[in-house]
mmCIF file of C-alpha atoms in Angstrom:
data_model
loop_
_atom_site.group_PDB
_atom_site.id
_atom_site.type_symbol
_atom_site.label_atom_id
_atom_site.label_comp_id
_atom_site.label_asym_id
_atom_site.label_seq_id
_atom_site.Cartn_x
_atom_site.Cartn_y
_atom_site.Cartn_z
ATOM 1 C CA MET A 1 -15.346 -31.933 45.315
ATOM 2 C CA ARG A 2 -18.510 -31.595 44.795
ATOM 3 C CA LEU A 3 -21.015 -32.024 48.272
ATOM 4 C CA LYS A 4 -24.684 -32.571 48.041
ATOM 5 C CA VAL A 5 -27.646 -33.974 50.651
ATOM 6 C CA PHE A 6 -30.162 -35.500 49.823
ATOM 7 C CA ARG A 7 -33.507 -35.662 51.978
ATOM 8 C CA ALA A 8 -36.192 -37.880 51.321
ATOM 9 C CA ALA A 9 -39.120 -40.388 52.933
ATOM 10 C CA ARG A 10 -37.389 -43.653 52.443
ATOM 11 C CA MET A 11 -33.515 -45.021 51.600
ATOM 12 C CA SER A 12 -34.077 -45.820 47.883
ATOM 13 C CA ASP A 13 -35.660 -42.598 47.646
ATOM 14 C CA ALA A 14 -32.970 -41.037 48.079
ATOM 15 C CA MET A 15 -30.330 -43.163 46.852
ATOM 16 C CA ALA A 16 -32.084 -42.367 43.510
ATOM 17 C CA LEU A 17 -31.839 -38.907 43.724
ATOM 18 C CA LEU A 18 -28.225 -39.367 44.572
ATOM 19 C CA ARG A 19 -27.826 -41.300 41.297
ATOM 20 C CA ASP A 20 -29.719 -38.834 39.058
ATOM 21 C CA GLU A 21 -27.658 -35.651 40.044
ATOM 22 C CA LEU A 22 -23.887 -36.959 40.803
ATOM 23 C CA GLY A 23 -24.010 -40.571 39.210
ATOM 24 C CA ALA A 24 -22.501 -44.009 40.303
ATOM 25 C CA GLU A 25 -19.228 -42.185 40.469
ATOM 26 C CA ALA A 26 -20.368 -40.187 43.902
ATOM 27 C CA VAL A 27 -19.311 -41.331 47.327
ATOM 28 C CA ILE A 28 -21.381 -41.163 50.261
ATOM 29 C CA LEU A 29 -19.854 -39.826 53.196
ATOM 30 C CA ASP A 30 -23.066 -40.401 55.885
ATOM 31 C CA THR A 31 -26.449 -41.517 56.211
ATOM 32 C CA ARG A 32 -28.531 -40.790 59.111
ATOM 33 C CA ARG A 33 -32.386 -40.766 60.348
ATOM 34 C CA VAL A 34 -33.954 -37.288 60.849
ATOM 35 C CA ALA A 35 -37.855 -36.212 60.972
ATOM 36 C CA GLY A 36 -39.453 -37.192 58.329
ATOM 37 C CA GLY A 37 -37.278 -40.025 56.856
ATOM 38 C CA VAL A 38 -33.580 -40.298 55.777
ATOM 39 C CA GLU A 39 -30.632 -37.856 55.089
ATOM 40 C CA VAL A 40 -27.855 -39.116 52.766
ATOM 41 C CA THR A 41 -24.646 -36.763 51.913
ATOM 42 C CA ALA A 42 -22.514 -37.924 49.253
ATOM 43 C CA ALA A 43 -19.278 -36.377 47.054
ATOM 44 C CA LEU A 44 -18.360 -36.309 43.751
ATOM 45 C CA GLU A 45 -14.847 -35.639 42.767
ATOM 46 C CA ALA A 46 -14.396 -32.554 40.668
ATOM 47 C CA GLU A 47 -13.174 -33.316 36.966
ATOM 48 C CA GLU A 48 -9.714 -31.862 36.454
ATOM 49 C CA PRO A 49 -10.058 -29.204 34.058
ATOM 50 C CA VAL A 50 -9.020 -29.712 30.483
ATOM 51 C CA LEU A 51 -5.767 -27.220 30.074
ATOM 52 C CA ILE A 52 -5.653 -26.098 26.391
ATOM 53 C CA PRO A 53 -2.573 -24.899 25.525
ATOM 54 C CA PRO A 54 -2.568 -21.472 23.109
ATOM 55 C CA ALA A 55 -1.782 -21.913 19.883
ATOM 56 C CA ALA A 56 1.499 -21.133 18.615
ATOM 57 C CA ALA A 57 2.198 -17.901 17.126
ATOM 58 C CA PRO A 58 3.122 -18.274 13.460
ATOM 59 C CA PRO A 59 7.310 -18.173 12.829
ATOM 60 C CA PRO A 60 8.060 -14.662 12.116
ATOM 61 C CA PRO A 61 8.089 -14.812 7.748
ATOM 62 C CA ALA A 62 12.557 -15.383 7.537
ATOM 63 C CA PRO A 63 13.908 -12.104 6.618
ATOM 64 C CA PRO A 64 14.623 -11.772 2.419
ATOM 65 C CA ALA A 65 17.497 -13.151 0.880
ATOM 66 C CA GLY A 66 20.136 -11.617 -1.352
ATOM 67 C CA PRO A 67 19.449 -8.020 -3.183
ATOM 68 C CA LEU A 68 16.221 -7.666 -1.485
ATOM 69 C CA ALA A 69 17.580 -8.094 2.200
ATOM 70 C CA PHE A 70 19.214 -4.384 0.963
ATOM 71 C CA HIS A 71 15.761 -2.604 0.423
ATOM 72 C CA ASN A 72 13.816 -2.171 3.429
ATOM 73 C CA LEU A 73 10.645 -3.864 2.147
ATOM 74 C CA PRO A 74 7.654 -4.913 4.175
ATOM 75 C CA ALA A 75 8.001 -8.224 5.477
ATOM 76 C CA SER A 76 5.067 -9.490 3.119
ATOM 77 C CA LEU A 77 6.432 -7.906 0.259
ATOM 78 C CA ALA A 78 10.082 -9.125 0.889
ATOM 79 C CA LEU A 79 8.162 -12.746 1.219
ATOM 80 C CA ALA A 80 6.045 -12.414 -2.002
ATOM 81 C CA LEU A 81 9.363 -11.528 -3.747
ATOM 82 C CA GLY A 82 11.070 -14.063 -2.566
ATOM 83 C CA ALA A 83 9.200 -17.174 -3.942
ATOM 84 C CA GLY A 84 11.151 -17.977 -7.395
ATOM 85 C CA PRO A 85 13.356 -15.916 -9.810
ATOM 86 C CA LEU A 86 13.286 -11.760 -9.045
ATOM 87 C CA ASP A 87 11.840 -10.595 -12.375
ATOM 88 C CA ALA A 88 9.221 -13.365 -12.184
ATOM 89 C CA ALA A 89 7.993 -12.762 -8.504
ATOM 90 C CA LEU A 90 8.115 -9.006 -9.500
ATOM 91 C CA GLY A 91 5.972 -9.825 -12.522
ATOM 92 C CA ALA A 92 3.568 -11.886 -10.481
ATOM 93 C CA THR A 93 2.953 -9.013 -7.736
ATOM 94 C CA LEU A 94 2.632 -6.297 -9.019
ATOM 95 C CA GLY A 95 1.348 -4.347 -11.973
ATOM 96 C CA PHE A 96 3.655 -3.121 -14.806
ATOM 97 C CA ALA A 97 1.951 -0.999 -18.031
ATOM 98 C CA PRO A 98 3.012 1.912 -20.396
ATOM 99 C CA LEU A 99 1.916 5.213 -19.369
ATOM 100 C CA PRO A 100 -1.071 6.955 -21.520
ATOM 101 C CA GLU A 101 -0.658 8.386 -24.384
ATOM 102 C CA ALA A 102 -2.072 11.672 -23.583
ATOM 103 C CA ARG A 103 -4.218 11.883 -26.658
ATOM 104 C CA GLU A 104 -7.618 10.633 -26.033
ATOM 105 C CA ARG A 105 -7.356 12.013 -21.793
ATOM 106 C CA PRO A 106 -5.000 14.283 -20.592
ATOM 107 C CA LEU A 107 -1.973 13.203 -18.570
ATOM 108 C CA MET A 108 -2.009 14.842 -15.237
ATOM 109 C CA LEU A 109 1.216 14.612 -13.247
ATOM 110 C CA VAL A 110 0.500 14.579 -9.712
ATOM 111 C CA GLY A 111 2.478 13.667 -6.353
ATOM 112 C CA PRO A 112 3.852 15.188 -3.269
ATOM 113 C CA PRO A 113 5.851 18.675 -3.135
ATOM 114 C CA GLY A 114 9.688 17.831 -4.518
ATOM 115 C CA ALA A 115 9.173 14.368 -5.662
ATOM 116 C CA GLY A 116 10.013 15.404 -9.832
ATOM 117 C CA LYS A 117 6.942 16.260 -11.274
ATOM 118 C CA THR A 118 8.018 19.176 -13.294
ATOM 119 C CA LEU A 119 10.662 17.234 -14.693
ATOM 120 C CA THR A 120 8.835 14.326 -15.794
ATOM 121 C CA CYS A 121 6.474 17.066 -17.343
ATOM 122 C CA ALA A 122 9.547 17.693 -19.577
ATOM 123 C CA LYS A 123 11.045 15.060 -20.355
ATOM 124 C CA LEU A 124 7.866 13.705 -21.322
ATOM 125 C CA ALA A 125 7.217 16.583 -23.295
ATOM 126 C CA ALA A 126 10.553 16.590 -25.008
ATOM 127 C CA ARG A 127 10.051 13.011 -26.208
ATOM 128 C CA MET A 128 7.122 13.561 -27.874
ATOM 129 C CA VAL A 129 8.376 16.729 -29.430
ATOM 130 C CA MET A 130 11.572 14.430 -30.456
ATOM 131 C CA ARG A 131 8.926 11.964 -32.104
ATOM 132 C CA GLY A 132 7.171 14.925 -34.119
ATOM 133 C CA GLY A 133 4.273 15.362 -31.658
ATOM 134 C CA ALA A 134 3.827 19.002 -29.928
ATOM 135 C CA PRO A 135 1.813 18.110 -27.001
ATOM 136 C CA VAL A 136 -0.223 21.385 -25.193
ATOM 137 C CA VAL A 137 2.068 21.547 -22.352
ATOM 138 C CA ALA A 138 -0.222 23.099 -18.675
ATOM 139 C CA THR A 139 0.378 23.593 -15.542
ATOM 140 C CA THR A 140 -1.545 24.112 -12.137
ATOM 141 C CA ASP A 141 0.973 25.324 -10.372
ATOM 142 C CA GLY A 142 0.740 29.141 -9.371
ATOM 143 C CA ARG A 143 1.934 28.969 -6.024
ATOM 144 C CA ARG A 144 5.312 27.864 -5.851
ATOM 145 C CA ALA A 145 7.845 30.535 -6.571
ATOM 146 C CA GLY A 146 9.208 30.249 -9.880
ATOM 147 C CA ALA A 147 7.737 26.486 -10.779
ATOM 148 C CA ALA A 148 5.665 28.091 -14.246
ATOM 149 C CA ALA A 149 9.093 29.682 -15.320
ATOM 150 C CA GLN A 150 11.194 26.135 -14.469
ATOM 151 C CA LEU A 151 8.625 24.470 -16.776
ATOM 152 C CA ALA A 152 8.499 27.871 -19.218
ATOM 153 C CA ALA A 153 12.008 27.240 -19.721
ATOM 154 C CA PHE A 154 12.010 23.673 -20.829
ATOM 155 C CA THR A 155 8.956 24.019 -23.681
ATOM 156 C CA GLY A 156 10.674 27.091 -24.552
ATOM 157 C CA VAL A 157 13.381 25.272 -25.532
ATOM 158 C CA LEU A 158 11.483 22.249 -27.242
ATOM 159 C CA GLY A 159 9.201 25.382 -29.440
ATOM 160 C CA LEU A 160 6.148 25.085 -26.938
ATOM 161 C CA THR A 161 3.826 27.191 -25.266
ATOM 162 C CA LEU A 162 2.953 26.826 -21.409
ATOM 163 C CA ALA A 163 -0.207 27.493 -20.278
ATOM 164 C CA VAL A 164 -0.146 28.643 -16.463
ATOM 165 C CA ALA A 165 -3.521 27.295 -15.406
ATOM 166 C CA PRO A 166 -4.014 27.183 -11.635
ATOM 167 C CA SER A 167 -7.736 27.574 -11.464
ATOM 168 C CA ILE A 168 -10.329 25.109 -13.160
ATOM 169 C CA ALA A 169 -11.721 27.238 -15.567
ATOM 170 C CA ALA A 170 -8.340 28.501 -16.175
ATOM 171 C CA LEU A 171 -6.877 24.811 -17.227
ATOM 172 C CA GLY A 172 -10.912 24.265 -19.021
ATOM 173 C CA LYS A 173 -9.807 27.108 -21.389
ATOM 174 C CA ALA A 174 -6.320 25.794 -22.002
ATOM 175 C CA LEU A 175 -7.514 21.840 -22.792
ATOM 176 C CA SER A 176 -9.782 23.564 -25.491
ATOM 177 C CA LEU A 177 -7.573 24.641 -27.858
ATOM 178 C CA ARG A 178 -5.846 21.899 -28.135
ATOM 179 C CA GLY A 179 -6.625 20.238 -31.953
ATOM 180 C CA PRO A 180 -7.458 16.597 -32.347
ATOM 181 C CA GLY A 181 -5.295 14.246 -31.021
ATOM 182 C CA GLN A 182 -3.098 16.329 -30.037
ATOM 183 C CA PRO A 183 -1.974 15.161 -26.909
ATOM 184 C CA VAL A 184 -2.011 17.241 -23.332
ATOM 185 C CA LEU A 185 0.905 16.625 -20.414
ATOM 186 C CA VAL A 186 -0.657 18.659 -16.929
ATOM 187 C CA ASP A 187 1.717 19.502 -14.107
ATOM 188 C CA THR A 188 0.447 20.128 -11.145
ATOM 189 C CA ALA A 189 1.495 21.894 -7.854
ATOM 190 C CA GLY A 190 2.747 19.234 -4.948
ATOM 191 C CA CYS A 191 0.153 17.911 -2.732
ATOM 192 C CA ASP A 192 -0.439 16.636 0.370
ATOM 193 C CA PRO A 193 -3.119 14.277 -0.027
ATOM 194 C CA PHE A 194 -3.781 13.738 3.803
ATOM 195 C CA ASP A 195 -5.256 17.447 3.486
ATOM 196 C CA PRO A 196 -8.393 17.633 2.601
ATOM 197 C CA ALA A 197 -8.460 20.962 0.870
ATOM 198 C CA GLN A 198 -5.418 20.373 -1.105
ATOM 199 C CA ALA A 199 -6.699 16.835 -1.991
ATOM 200 C CA VAL A 200 -10.204 18.275 -2.704
ATOM 201 C CA ALA A 201 -8.497 20.991 -4.845
ATOM 202 C CA LEU A 202 -6.408 18.124 -7.051
ATOM 203 C CA ARG A 203 -9.355 16.480 -7.456
ATOM 204 C CA GLY A 204 -11.640 18.944 -8.615
ATOM 205 C CA LEU A 205 -8.943 20.043 -11.088
ATOM 206 C CA ALA A 206 -8.277 16.102 -12.822
ATOM 207 C CA MET A 207 -12.224 15.517 -12.856
ATOM 208 C CA ALA A 208 -12.313 18.561 -14.737
ATOM 209 C CA ALA A 209 -9.953 17.896 -17.068
ATOM 210 C CA GLY A 210 -10.956 14.325 -17.727
ATOM 211 C CA ALA A 211 -7.159 13.317 -17.031
ATOM 212 C CA ASP A 212 -5.431 10.055 -16.747
ATOM 213 C CA LEU A 213 -3.005 10.456 -12.799
ATOM 214 C CA ALA A 214 0.124 9.348 -12.745
ATOM 215 C CA LEU A 215 1.616 9.645 -9.330
ATOM 216 C CA VAL A 216 5.214 10.725 -9.005
ATOM 217 C CA LEU A 217 7.101 9.367 -6.502
ATOM 218 C CA PRO A 218 10.668 9.381 -5.537
ATOM 219 C CA ALA A 219 12.739 6.565 -4.879
ATOM 220 C CA GLY A 220 14.392 5.942 -1.270
ATOM 221 C CA LEU A 221 11.422 7.307 0.890
ATOM 222 C CA ASP A 222 10.184 5.128 4.157
ATOM 223 C CA ALA A 223 8.668 2.247 2.696
ATOM 224 C CA GLN A 224 5.272 2.901 5.014
ATOM 225 C CA GLU A 225 5.359 6.240 4.009
ATOM 226 C CA ALA A 226 5.754 5.796 0.672
ATOM 227 C CA ALA A 227 3.255 3.450 0.810
ATOM 228 C CA ASP A 228 0.412 5.323 2.788
ATOM 229 C CA LEU A 229 1.464 8.293 -0.450
ATOM 230 C CA ALA A 230 0.288 6.096 -2.486
ATOM 231 C CA ARG A 231 -2.874 4.917 -1.132
ATOM 232 C CA ALA A 232 -3.636 8.496 -0.617
ATOM 233 C CA PHE A 233 -2.937 9.428 -4.649
ATOM 234 C CA THR A 234 -4.803 6.308 -5.664
ATOM 235 C CA ALA A 235 -7.954 7.309 -3.407
ATOM 236 C CA LEU A 236 -7.793 10.423 -5.841
ATOM 237 C CA GLY A 237 -7.811 9.047 -9.022
ATOM 238 C CA ALA A 238 -4.026 7.924 -9.496
ATOM 239 C CA ARG A 239 -3.503 4.941 -11.616
ATOM 240 C CA HIS A 240 0.286 4.787 -12.805
ATOM 241 C CA LEU A 241 3.442 5.147 -11.054
ATOM 242 C CA VAL A 242 6.241 6.832 -12.255
ATOM 243 C CA PRO A 243 9.217 6.717 -9.589
ATOM 244 C CA THR A 244 11.738 9.698 -9.838
ATOM 245 C CA ARG A 245 15.725 9.496 -8.751
ATOM 246 C CA LEU A 246 16.586 6.059 -9.258
ATOM 247 C CA ASP A 247 19.778 6.796 -10.131
ATOM 248 C CA SER A 248 20.800 8.222 -6.689
ATOM 249 C CA ALA A 249 18.885 6.081 -4.668
ATOM 250 C CA ARG A 250 20.656 3.328 -3.409
ATOM 251 C CA ARG A 251 17.275 1.354 -1.580
ATOM 252 C CA LEU A 252 14.240 0.801 -3.469
ATOM 253 C CA GLY A 253 11.873 -0.533 -1.494
ATOM 254 C CA ALA A 254 9.240 2.629 -1.630
ATOM 255 C CA VAL A 255 9.164 2.304 -5.366
ATOM 256 C CA LEU A 256 7.573 -1.457 -4.413
ATOM 257 C CA ALA A 257 5.822 -0.455 -1.610
ATOM 258 C CA ALA A 258 3.980 2.248 -3.376
ATOM 259 C CA ALA A 259 3.398 -0.311 -6.453
ATOM 260 C CA GLU A 260 1.822 -2.790 -4.125
ATOM 261 C CA ALA A 261 -0.450 -0.565 -1.992
ATOM 262 C CA GLY A 262 -1.977 1.566 -4.223
ATOM 263 C CA PRO A 263 -1.915 -0.722 -6.406
ATOM 264 C CA LEU A 264 -0.307 1.411 -9.269
ATOM 265 C CA LEU A 265 0.769 0.328 -12.428
ATOM 266 C CA LEU A 266 4.727 0.930 -12.234
ATOM 267 C CA THR A 267 5.176 2.638 -15.869
ATOM 268 C CA GLU A 268 8.335 4.352 -16.195
ATOM 269 C CA ALA A 269 11.386 5.972 -14.085
ATOM 270 C CA GLY A 270 12.941 9.196 -13.787
ATOM 271 C CA ILE A 271 17.384 7.775 -14.458
ATOM 272 C CA GLY A 272 19.049 11.403 -14.541
ATOM 273 C CA PRO A 273 18.306 14.839 -15.028
ATOM 274 C CA ASP A 274 19.205 14.786 -18.951
ATOM 275 C CA VAL A 275 15.475 16.121 -20.205
ATOM 276 C CA ALA A 276 15.951 14.206 -23.626
ATOM 277 C CA ASP A 277 16.744 10.529 -22.236
ATOM 278 C CA GLY A 278 15.955 10.845 -18.072
ATOM 279 C CA LEU A 279 12.978 8.228 -18.415
ATOM 280 C CA GLU A 280 13.619 4.258 -18.545
ATOM 281 C CA VAL A 281 10.607 1.828 -19.058
ATOM 282 C CA LEU A 282 10.182 -0.405 -15.917
ATOM 283 C CA SER A 283 9.549 -3.966 -16.761
ATOM 284 C CA PRO A 284 10.087 -6.723 -14.052
ATOM 285 C CA ALA A 285 13.726 -7.664 -15.666
ATOM 286 C CA ARG A 286 14.701 -4.261 -15.704
ATOM 287 C CA LEU A 287 13.377 -3.458 -11.839
ATOM 288 C CA ALA A 288 15.437 -7.047 -10.871
ATOM 289 C CA ALA A 289 18.355 -6.046 -12.388
ATOM 290 C CA ARG A 290 17.984 -2.779 -10.555
ATOM 291 C CA LEU A 291 17.757 -4.357 -7.364
ATOM 292 C CA ALA A 292 20.346 -6.788 -7.808
ATOM 293 C CA ALA A 293 22.759 -3.894 -8.568
ATOM 294 C CA ALA A 294 21.621 -1.260 -6.192
ATOM 295 C CA PRO A 295 24.079 -2.362 -2.791
ATOM 296 C CA ARG A 296 27.236 -2.989 -5.277
ATOM 297 C CA ARG A 297 27.059 0.540 -6.311
ATOM 298 C CA GLY A 298 29.797 2.725 -5.361
ATOM 299 C CA ALA A 299 29.420 6.727 -5.164
ATOM 300 C CA VAL A 300 25.665 8.078 -5.438
ATOM 301 C CA PRO A 301 25.613 10.989 -7.630
ATOM 302 C CA LEU A 302 24.692 14.236 -6.287
ATOM 303 C CA GLU A 303 21.760 15.345 -9.117
ATOM 304 C CA ALA A 304 18.633 13.232 -8.766
ATOM 305 C CA ALA A 305 15.974 12.771 -11.544
#
């Protein structure tokens, strides 16, 4: 309740003040004469506050149904892929494209340690040789014990010379020897993209080579970790994604989360240790088939690509 006292020389003046301030709903509680005029005490009932209920929280997204429920997808991605047939939803949500041919610009394979970059480089080189080409193959991995020897074993079988170029200058010299239209594949050392020194070094090599970057990332990672890695390597220039170990990973949420987060174009996937036939071209239909088949797979192979 709101109380107010009005004083005026005359009662009519006091009532006019009361109406102006409290309105016609005011209740007069007391009137009396005072020195110099009259005094009117009035009250106005306080209006009840209008309570606005809080907005209802949106219901949590429904868990993915069917094969997607198995794959540890981020909720938003699961929701997008659950709208309609899986192959159509994959094509509408994620990007798919062939790997660059590495003729105009070198193709540089980047990724965290142990992702399968060296084996992927050997697979791509073997395919080019089987198609009648002779790519330049270089590695910038001069730190890891046996890294160059592993790739040299593959290139030796293919009749190719491996250039070991751990610095910008050495890589530039190796690339200067390429013939017209000759494709170039560059394997790199494992990189922690969240380490500024490693990130700067990798970016410097990529810019010096004028290369297209393809991120090689193993399937079966935590989906959020894969998404963080994809964003970091995209910031360094990666545009394509080559997931590996699709033969052994049962949950493929990391592959889809990385492709969406980059965003990165899904290209080919490692499906086994065989150098001659260890890559599979990814398409919405093939990826949908793998997503549907993963929950039904039995024993997991020990070797991964």
